[in-house]
Coordinates of C-alpha atoms and ligand atoms in Angstrom, one line a residue:
X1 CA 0.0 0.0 0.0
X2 CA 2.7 2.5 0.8
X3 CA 4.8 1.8 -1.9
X4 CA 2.5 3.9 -4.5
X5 CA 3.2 6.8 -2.5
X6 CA 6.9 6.8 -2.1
X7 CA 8.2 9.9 -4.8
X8 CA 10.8 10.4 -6.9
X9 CA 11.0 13.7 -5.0
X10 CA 14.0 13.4 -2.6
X11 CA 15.0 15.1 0.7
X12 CA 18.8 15.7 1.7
X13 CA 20.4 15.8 4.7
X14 CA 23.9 16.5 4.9
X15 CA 25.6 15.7 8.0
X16 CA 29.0 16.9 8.4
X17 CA 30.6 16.3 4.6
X18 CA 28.0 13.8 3.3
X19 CA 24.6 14.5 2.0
X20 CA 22.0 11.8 2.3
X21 CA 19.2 11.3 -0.4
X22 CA 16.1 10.3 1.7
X23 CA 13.1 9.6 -0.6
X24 CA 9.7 11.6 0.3
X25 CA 6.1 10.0 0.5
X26 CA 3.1 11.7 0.1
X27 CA 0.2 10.9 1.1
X28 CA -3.7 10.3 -0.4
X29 CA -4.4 14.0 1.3
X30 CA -0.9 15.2 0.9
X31 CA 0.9 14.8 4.4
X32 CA 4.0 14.8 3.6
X33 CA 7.1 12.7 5.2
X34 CA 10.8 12.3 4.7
X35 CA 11.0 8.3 4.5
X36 CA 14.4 7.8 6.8
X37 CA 14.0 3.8 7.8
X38 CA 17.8 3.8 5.9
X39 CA 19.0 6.7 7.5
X40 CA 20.4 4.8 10.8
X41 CA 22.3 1.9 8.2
X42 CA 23.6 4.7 5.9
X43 CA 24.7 7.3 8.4
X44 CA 25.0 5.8 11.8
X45 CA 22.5 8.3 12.8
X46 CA 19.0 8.0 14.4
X47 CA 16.1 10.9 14.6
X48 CA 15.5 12.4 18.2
X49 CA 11.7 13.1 18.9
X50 CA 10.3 12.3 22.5
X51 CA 6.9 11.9 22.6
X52 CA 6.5 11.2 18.6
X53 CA 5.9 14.6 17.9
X54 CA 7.2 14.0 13.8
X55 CA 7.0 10.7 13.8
X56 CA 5.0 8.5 11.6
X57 CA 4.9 5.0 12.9
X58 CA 3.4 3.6 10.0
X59 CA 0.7 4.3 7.0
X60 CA -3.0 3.4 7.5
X61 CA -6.2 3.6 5.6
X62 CA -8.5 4.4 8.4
X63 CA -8.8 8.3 9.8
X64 CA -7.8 11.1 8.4
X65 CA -7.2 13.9 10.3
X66 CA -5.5 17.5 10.0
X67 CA -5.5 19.7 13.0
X68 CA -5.0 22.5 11.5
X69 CA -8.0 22.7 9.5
X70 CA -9.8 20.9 12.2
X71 CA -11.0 17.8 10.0
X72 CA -11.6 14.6 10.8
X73 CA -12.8 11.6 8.7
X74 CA -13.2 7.6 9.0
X75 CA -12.4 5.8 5.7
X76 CA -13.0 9.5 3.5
X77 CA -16.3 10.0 5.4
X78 CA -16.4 13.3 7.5
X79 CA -16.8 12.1 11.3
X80 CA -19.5 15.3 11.4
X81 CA -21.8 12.7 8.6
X82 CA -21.2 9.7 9.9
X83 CA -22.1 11.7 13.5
X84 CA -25.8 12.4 11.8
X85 CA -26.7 9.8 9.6
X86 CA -25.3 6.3 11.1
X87 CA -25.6 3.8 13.8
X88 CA -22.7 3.2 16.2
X89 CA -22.8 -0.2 15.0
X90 CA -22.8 0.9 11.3
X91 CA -19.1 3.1 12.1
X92 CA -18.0 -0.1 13.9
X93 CA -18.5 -2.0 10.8
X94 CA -16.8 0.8 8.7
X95 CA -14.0 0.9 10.4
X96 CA -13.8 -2.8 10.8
X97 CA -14.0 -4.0 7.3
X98 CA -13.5 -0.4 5.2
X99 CA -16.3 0.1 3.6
X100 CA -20.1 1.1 4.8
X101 CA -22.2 -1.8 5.2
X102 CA -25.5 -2.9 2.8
X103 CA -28.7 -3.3 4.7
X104 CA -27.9 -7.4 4.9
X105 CA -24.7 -6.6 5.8
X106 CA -25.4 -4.7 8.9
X107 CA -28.2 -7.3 9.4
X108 CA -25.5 -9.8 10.0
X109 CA -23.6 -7.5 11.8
X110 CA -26.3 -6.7 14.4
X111 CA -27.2 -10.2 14.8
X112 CA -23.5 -11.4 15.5
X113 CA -23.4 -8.5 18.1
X114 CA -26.5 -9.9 19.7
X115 CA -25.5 -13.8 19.6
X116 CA -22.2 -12.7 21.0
X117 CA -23.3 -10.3 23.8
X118 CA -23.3 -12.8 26.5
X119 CA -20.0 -13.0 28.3
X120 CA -19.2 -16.7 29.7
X121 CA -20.7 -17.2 33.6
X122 CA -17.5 -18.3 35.3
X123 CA -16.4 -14.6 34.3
X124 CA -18.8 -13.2 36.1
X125 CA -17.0 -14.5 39.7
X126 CA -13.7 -12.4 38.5
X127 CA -15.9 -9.4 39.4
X128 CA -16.3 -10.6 42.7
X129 CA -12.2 -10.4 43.1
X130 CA -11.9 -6.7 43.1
X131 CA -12.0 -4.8 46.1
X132 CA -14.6 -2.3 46.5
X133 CA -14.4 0.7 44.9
X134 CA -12.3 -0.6 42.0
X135 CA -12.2 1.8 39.1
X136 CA -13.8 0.6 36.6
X137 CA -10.8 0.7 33.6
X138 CA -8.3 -1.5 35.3
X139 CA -11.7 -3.8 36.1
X140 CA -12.0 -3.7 32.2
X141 CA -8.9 -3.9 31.1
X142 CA -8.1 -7.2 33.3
X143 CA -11.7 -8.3 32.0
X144 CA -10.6 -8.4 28.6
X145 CA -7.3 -9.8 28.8
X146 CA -8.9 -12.8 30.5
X147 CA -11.5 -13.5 27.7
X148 CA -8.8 -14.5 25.4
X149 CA -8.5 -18.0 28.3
X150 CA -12.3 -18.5 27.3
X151 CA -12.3 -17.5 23.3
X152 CA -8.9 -18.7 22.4
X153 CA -9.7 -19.6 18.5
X154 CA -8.8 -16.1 18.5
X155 CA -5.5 -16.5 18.6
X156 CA -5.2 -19.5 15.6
X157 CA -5.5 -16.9 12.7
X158 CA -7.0 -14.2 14.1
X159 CA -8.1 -12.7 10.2
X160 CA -9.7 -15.5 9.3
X161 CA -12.8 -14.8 11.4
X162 CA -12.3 -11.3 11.9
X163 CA -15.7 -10.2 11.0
X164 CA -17.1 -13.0 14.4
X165 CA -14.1 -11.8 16.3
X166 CA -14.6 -8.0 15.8
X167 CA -18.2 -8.2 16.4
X168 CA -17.8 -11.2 19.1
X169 CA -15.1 -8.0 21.1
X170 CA -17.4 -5.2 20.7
X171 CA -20.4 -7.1 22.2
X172 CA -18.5 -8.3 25.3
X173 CA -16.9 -5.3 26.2
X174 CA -20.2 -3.9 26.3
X175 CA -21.8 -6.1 28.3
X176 CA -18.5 -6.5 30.7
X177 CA -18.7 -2.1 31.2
X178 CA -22.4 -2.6 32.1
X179 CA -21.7 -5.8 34.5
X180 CA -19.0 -3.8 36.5
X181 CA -21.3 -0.7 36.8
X182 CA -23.9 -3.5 38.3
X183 CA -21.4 -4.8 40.6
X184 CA -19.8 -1.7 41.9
X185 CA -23.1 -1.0 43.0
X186 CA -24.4 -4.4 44.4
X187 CA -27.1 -4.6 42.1
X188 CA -28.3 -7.7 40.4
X189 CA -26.7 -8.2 36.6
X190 CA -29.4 -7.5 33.9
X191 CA -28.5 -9.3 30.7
X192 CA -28.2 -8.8 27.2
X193 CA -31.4 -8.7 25.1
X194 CA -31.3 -10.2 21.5
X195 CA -34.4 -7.6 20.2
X196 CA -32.4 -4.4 21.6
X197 CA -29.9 -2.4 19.3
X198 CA -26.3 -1.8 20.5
X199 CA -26.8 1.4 22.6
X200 CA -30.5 0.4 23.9
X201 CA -29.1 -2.6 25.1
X202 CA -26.4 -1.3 26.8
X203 CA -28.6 1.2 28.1
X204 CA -31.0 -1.3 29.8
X205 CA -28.1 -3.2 31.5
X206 CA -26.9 -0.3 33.2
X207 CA -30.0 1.0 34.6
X208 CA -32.6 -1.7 34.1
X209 CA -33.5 -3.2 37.9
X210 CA -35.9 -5.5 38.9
X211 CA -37.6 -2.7 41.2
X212 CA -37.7 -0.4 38.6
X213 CA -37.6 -1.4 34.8
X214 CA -35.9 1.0 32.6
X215 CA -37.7 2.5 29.9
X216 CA -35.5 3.3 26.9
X217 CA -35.8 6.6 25.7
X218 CA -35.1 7.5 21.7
X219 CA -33.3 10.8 22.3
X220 CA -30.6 9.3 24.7
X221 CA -30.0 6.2 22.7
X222 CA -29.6 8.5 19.6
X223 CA -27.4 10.9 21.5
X224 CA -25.4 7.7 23.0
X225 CA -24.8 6.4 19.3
X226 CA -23.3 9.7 18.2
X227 CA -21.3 9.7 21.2
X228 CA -19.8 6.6 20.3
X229 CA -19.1 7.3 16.7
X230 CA -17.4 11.1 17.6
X231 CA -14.9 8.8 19.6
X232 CA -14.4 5.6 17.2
X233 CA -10.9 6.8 16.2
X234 CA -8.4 9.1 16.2
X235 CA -5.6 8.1 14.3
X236 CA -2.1 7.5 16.0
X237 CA -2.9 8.6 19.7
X238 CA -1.7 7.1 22.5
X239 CA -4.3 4.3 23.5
X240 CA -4.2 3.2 19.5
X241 CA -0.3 3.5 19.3
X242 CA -0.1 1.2 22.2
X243 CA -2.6 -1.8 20.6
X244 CA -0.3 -1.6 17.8
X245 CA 2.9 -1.7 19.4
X246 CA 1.5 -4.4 21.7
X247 CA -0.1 -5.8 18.7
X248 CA 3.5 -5.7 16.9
X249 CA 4.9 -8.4 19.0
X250 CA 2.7 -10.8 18.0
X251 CA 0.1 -11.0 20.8
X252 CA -3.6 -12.0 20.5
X253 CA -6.3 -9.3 20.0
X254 CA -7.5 -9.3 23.4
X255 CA -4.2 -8.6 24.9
X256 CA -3.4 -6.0 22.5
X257 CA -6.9 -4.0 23.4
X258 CA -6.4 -4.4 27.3
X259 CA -3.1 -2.9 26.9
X260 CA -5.1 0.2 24.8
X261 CA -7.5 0.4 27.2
X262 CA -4.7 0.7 29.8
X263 CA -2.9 3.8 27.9
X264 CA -6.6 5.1 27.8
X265 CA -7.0 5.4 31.6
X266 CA -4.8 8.6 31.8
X267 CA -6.0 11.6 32.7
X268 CA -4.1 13.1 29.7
X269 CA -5.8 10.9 27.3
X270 CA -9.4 9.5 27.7
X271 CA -9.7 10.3 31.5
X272 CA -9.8 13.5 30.9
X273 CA -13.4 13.0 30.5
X274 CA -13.8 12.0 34.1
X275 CA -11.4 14.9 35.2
X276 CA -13.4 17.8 33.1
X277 CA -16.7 16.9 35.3
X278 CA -14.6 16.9 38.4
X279 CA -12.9 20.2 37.8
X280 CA -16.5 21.6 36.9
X281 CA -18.1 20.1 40.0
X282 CA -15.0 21.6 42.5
X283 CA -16.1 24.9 40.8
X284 CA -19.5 24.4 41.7
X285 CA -19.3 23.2 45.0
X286 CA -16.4 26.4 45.3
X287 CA -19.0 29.0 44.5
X288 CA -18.8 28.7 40.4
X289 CA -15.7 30.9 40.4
X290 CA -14.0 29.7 37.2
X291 CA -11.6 32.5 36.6
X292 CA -10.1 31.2 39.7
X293 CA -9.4 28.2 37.7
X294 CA -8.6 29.8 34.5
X295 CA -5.4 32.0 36.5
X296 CA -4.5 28.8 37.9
X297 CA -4.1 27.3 33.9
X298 CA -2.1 30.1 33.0
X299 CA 0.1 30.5 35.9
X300 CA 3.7 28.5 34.8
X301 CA 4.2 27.5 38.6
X302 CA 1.4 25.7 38.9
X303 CA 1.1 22.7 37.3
X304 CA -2.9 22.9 37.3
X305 CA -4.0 22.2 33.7
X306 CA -8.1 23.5 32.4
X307 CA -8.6 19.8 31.6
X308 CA -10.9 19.3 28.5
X309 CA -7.9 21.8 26.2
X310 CA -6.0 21.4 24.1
X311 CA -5.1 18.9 21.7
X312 CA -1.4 17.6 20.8
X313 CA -2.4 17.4 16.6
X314 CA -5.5 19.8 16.9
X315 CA -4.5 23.3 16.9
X316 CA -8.1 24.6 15.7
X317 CA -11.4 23.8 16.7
X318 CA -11.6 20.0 17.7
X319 CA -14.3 18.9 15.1
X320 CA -15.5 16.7 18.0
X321 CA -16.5 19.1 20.2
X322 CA -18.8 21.3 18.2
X323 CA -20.9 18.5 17.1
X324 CA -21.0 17.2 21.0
X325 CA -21.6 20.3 22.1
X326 CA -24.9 20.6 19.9
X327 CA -25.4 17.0 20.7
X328 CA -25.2 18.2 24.4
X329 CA -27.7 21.0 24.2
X330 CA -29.9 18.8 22.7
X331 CA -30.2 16.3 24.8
X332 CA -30.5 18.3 27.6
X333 CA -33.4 20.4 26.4
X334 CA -35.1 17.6 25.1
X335 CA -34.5 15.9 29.0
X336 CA -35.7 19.1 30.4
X337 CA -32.4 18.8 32.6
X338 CA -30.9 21.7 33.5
X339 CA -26.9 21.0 34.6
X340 CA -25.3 24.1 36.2
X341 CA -22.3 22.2 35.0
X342 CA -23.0 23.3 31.8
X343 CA -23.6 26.5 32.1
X344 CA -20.2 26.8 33.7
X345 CA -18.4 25.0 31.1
X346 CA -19.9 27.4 28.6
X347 CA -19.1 30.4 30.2
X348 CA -15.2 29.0 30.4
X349 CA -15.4 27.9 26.6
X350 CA -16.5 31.6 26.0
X351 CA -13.6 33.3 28.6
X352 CA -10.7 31.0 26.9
X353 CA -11.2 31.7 23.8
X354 CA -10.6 35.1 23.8
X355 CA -7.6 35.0 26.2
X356 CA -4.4 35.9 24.9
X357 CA -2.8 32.6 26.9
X358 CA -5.3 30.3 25.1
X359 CA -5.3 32.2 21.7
X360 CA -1.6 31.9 21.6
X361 CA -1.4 28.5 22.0
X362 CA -3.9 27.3 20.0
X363 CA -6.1 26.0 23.2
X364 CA -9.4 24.9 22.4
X365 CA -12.0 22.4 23.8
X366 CA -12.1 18.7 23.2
X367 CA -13.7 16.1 22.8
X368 CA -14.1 15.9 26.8
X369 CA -15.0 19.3 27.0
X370 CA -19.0 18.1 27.0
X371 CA -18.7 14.4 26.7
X372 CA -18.8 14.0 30.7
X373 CA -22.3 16.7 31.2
X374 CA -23.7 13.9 28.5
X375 CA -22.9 11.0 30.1
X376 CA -24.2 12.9 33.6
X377 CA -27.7 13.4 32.0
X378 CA -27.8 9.9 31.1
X379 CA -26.9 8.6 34.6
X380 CA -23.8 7.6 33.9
X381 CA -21.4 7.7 37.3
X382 CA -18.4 9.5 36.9
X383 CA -16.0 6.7 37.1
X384 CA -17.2 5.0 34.6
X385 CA -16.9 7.9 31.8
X386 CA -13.5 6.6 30.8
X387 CA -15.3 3.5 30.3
X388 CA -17.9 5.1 27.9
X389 CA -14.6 6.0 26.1
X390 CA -12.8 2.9 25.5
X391 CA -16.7 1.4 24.3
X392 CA -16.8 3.8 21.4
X393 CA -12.5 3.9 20.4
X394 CA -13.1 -0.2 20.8
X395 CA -13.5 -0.3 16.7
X396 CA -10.8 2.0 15.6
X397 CA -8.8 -0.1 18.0
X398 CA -9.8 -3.3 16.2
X399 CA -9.2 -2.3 12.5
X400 CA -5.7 -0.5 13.5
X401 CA -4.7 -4.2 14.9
X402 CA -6.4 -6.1 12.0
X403 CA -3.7 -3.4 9.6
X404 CA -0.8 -3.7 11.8
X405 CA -1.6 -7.5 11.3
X406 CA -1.2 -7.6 7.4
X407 CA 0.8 -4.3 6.5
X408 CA 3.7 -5.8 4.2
X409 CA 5.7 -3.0 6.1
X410 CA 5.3 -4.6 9.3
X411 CA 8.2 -5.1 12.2
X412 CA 8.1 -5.4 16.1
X413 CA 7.9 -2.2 17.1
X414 CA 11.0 -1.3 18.7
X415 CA 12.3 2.2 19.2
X416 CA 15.7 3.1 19.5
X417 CA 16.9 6.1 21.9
X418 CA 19.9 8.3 22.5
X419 CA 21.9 6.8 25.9
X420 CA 23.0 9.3 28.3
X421 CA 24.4 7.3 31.5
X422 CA 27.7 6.2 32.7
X423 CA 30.2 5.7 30.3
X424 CA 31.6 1.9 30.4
X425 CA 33.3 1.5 34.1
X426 CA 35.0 -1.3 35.8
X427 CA 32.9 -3.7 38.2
X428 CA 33.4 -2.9 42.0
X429 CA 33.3 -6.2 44.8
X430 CA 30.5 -5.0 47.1
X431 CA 33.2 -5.0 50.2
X432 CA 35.0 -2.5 48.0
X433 CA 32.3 -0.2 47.0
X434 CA 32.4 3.4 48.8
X435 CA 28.9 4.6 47.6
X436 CA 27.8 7.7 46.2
X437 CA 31.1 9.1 45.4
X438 CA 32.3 6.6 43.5
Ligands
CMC1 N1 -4.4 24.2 30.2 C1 -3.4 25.1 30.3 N2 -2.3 25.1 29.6 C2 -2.2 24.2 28.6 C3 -3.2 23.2 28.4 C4 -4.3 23.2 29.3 N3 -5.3 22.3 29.1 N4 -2.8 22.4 27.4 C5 -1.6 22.8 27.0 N5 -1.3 23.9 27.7 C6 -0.1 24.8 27.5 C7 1.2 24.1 28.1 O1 1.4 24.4 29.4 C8 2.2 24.6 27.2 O2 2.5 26.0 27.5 P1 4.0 26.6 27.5 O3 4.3 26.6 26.0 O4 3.9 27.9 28.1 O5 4.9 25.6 28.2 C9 1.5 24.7 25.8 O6 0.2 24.9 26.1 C10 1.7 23.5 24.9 O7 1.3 22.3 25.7 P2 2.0 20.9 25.6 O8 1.9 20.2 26.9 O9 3.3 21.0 25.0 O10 1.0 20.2 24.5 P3 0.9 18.7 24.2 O11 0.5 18.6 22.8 O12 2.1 17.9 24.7 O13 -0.3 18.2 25.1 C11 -2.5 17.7 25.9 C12 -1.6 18.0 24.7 C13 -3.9 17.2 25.4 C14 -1.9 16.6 26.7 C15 -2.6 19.0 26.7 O14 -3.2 20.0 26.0 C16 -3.4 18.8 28.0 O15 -2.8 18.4 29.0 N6 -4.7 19.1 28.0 C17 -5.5 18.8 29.2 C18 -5.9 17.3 29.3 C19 -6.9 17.0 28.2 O16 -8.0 17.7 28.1 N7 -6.7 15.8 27.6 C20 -7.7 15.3 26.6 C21 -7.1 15.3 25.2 S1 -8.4 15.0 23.9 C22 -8.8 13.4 24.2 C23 -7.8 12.4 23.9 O17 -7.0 12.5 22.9 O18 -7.7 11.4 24.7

């Protein structure tokens, strides 16, 4: 796939006498890269960049995105259409097999994420293991490492069946996140049902109880499914980076995603979700004053960040957050709930963005900006909004380990790094040793 993309355009570097001809490759919507995989053999050099700020660790077929222009697509289609006019379940099978399904094609699809939603009963005592107030992600992430002990055909050839074992992953998950919610709070497990869709059913197992059924409202499901799509992928960040590298050894699907899931957790990455609602509510419960918070941000000694900014590729508008923002309002009209949380997050959107701090670094909301006041209004507790995350990222996670799995360019991914300790020194006896000095 890459290879139609190298040029005949070169780059040179000359290092000391000797210039080096390092061939360019552009890609589909013209990001451009200086191809240096030689560079190391032919010079004896590497390239220096902590945190992967110019790196490209590979090509892919699955998101576009340019944060300058603030665009993001999955497989050519703008997130924002997908967002309006598609199932969760229909972007899950887009990013899974490239292409949008037919009517019998999502048909099947639906109906392998039903027969599959059921997770096997002696998993259900590993729930009982964790202490009490567990959070939820490291419940998950242990969760779905252990499923590969009960589905192990996954690990035979694990693209022969991708289409069961894709479909087989997002169902379990699903129902693993609502089991843990049910356990964290003592409350009987409510099980998959075959007739529900993908977000109703997920819906009812969270908050269905034998005391009180849960009646399954159209507006949330709807907002829940576009939810899920705004976060399906995202390129090479950090969670999807780590299923590949994972991935690059060799190990089984399920591994791979626990280890994403993992990287997720962070409060840089996908708990910032959890983080934003908890900054808001300390506002709150302070007396709402934000600017407080918004000095803090700017203030170089303090190390206080205005979680929900900021973006390392975005440096416009995250596409994301506009259409969850509208998705936000909506629901929450249509509820008829009325979040102060909101109100204060709008108010901080509106102060930011014209502050010189924020302006000059390109600081805008995220995607977590309003994900968490969503999640809120739907009941979801706070600690399980990282959760929510890793449900909807789930397929971009799958079809990045499915292309890692067959890319011709494939090799265990193994940086190298520039060594800065002790030069080579002679052993000391222990008896001889004389401690920090030496
Ligand atoms: N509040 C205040 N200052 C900030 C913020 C923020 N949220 N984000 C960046 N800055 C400042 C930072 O201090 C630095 O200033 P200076 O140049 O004076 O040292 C400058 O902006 C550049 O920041 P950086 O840390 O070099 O940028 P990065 O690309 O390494 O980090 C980020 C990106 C998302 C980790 C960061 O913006 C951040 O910590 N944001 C808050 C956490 C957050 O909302 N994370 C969710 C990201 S979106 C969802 C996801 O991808 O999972």
């Amino acid at each position: 796939m890459l290879d139609q993309y190298i040029q005949d355009k070169i780059a040179e570097l000359k290092i000391e006498d000797t210039v080096y001809k390092l061939p360019i490759i552009i890609g589909s919507e013209g990001e451009r890269a200086i191809d240096i995989r030689a560079l190391r053999s032919q010079s004896g050099h590497i390239t220096f960049d902590s945190g992967f700020m110019n790196t490209g660790s590979c090509s892919s077929d699955i998101t576009f995105l340019d944060g300058e222009k603030g665009i993001l697509s999955y497989r050519g289609y703008p997130v924002e259409d997908l967002a309006k006019h598609c199932t969760f379940a229909e972007v899950a099978y887009l990013l899974v097999h490239g292409s949008l399904p037919t009517i019998e094609e999502l048909k099947h699809f639906s109906e392998l994420l039903g027969r599959f939603a059921l997770i096997h009963e002696d998993m259900i005592h590993f729930f009982d293991g964790f202490p009490a107030g567990a959070p939820p992600m490291a419940i998950l992430s242990s969760m779905v490492n252990s499923l590969m002990t009960f589905y192990p055909e996954m690990t035979e050839n694990p693209l022969e069946n991708i289409d069961e074992n894709a479909a087989r992953l997002i169902s379990k998950v699903r129902t693993i996140a609502a089991f843990s919610f049910k356990k964290s709070i003592g409350h009987p497990l409510v099980y998959p049902r075959h007739d529900l869709s993908y977000c109703a059913n997920f819906l009812n197992m969270m908050f269905d109880s034998p005391v009180k059924p849960y009646e399954i409202n159209n507006i949330v499901v709807k907002a829940l499914n576009k939810v899920l799509i705004l976060h399906a992928d995202h390129e090479q960040n950090c969670s999807t980076s780590t299923v590949r590298l994972v991935g690059s050894a060799r190990v089984n699907l399920y591994a791979s995603i626990s280890a994403g899931i993992s990287a997720l957790w962070g409060p840089l990455h996908g708990g910032a979700n959890q983080a934003v609602v908890e900054m808001l509510e300390e506002i709150y419960n302070g007396g709402g004053d934000y600017k407080k918070f918004i000095a803090r941000a700017k203030d170089s000694d303090d190390p206080f960040r205005l979680v929900g900014f900021g973006h390392r590729v975005y440096k416009t508008y995250d596409p994301r957050s506009q259409v969850i923002k509208g998705i936000c309002d909506e629901m929450l009209d249509a509820l008829k709930v009325n979040d102060p949380l909101l109100d204060i997050a709008k108010e901080i959107e509106e102060v930011a963005l014209k502050d010189g701090y924020f302006i000059d670094r390109h600081l805008y909301p995220n995607v977590d900006f309003y994900s968490g006041i969503i999640y809120r209004a739907i009941g979801i507790p706070t600690n399980m909004f990282t959760v929510m995350f890793a449900l909807g990222r789930l397929p971009g996670w799958i079809s990045h380990w499915k292309e890692m799995w067959v890319d011709p360019n494939w090799r265990i991914g193994r940086p190298r790094q520039v060594y800065v300790g002790p030069k080579r020194r002679p052993f000391v006896p222990i008896h001889e040793r004389k401690g920090d000095e030496e």
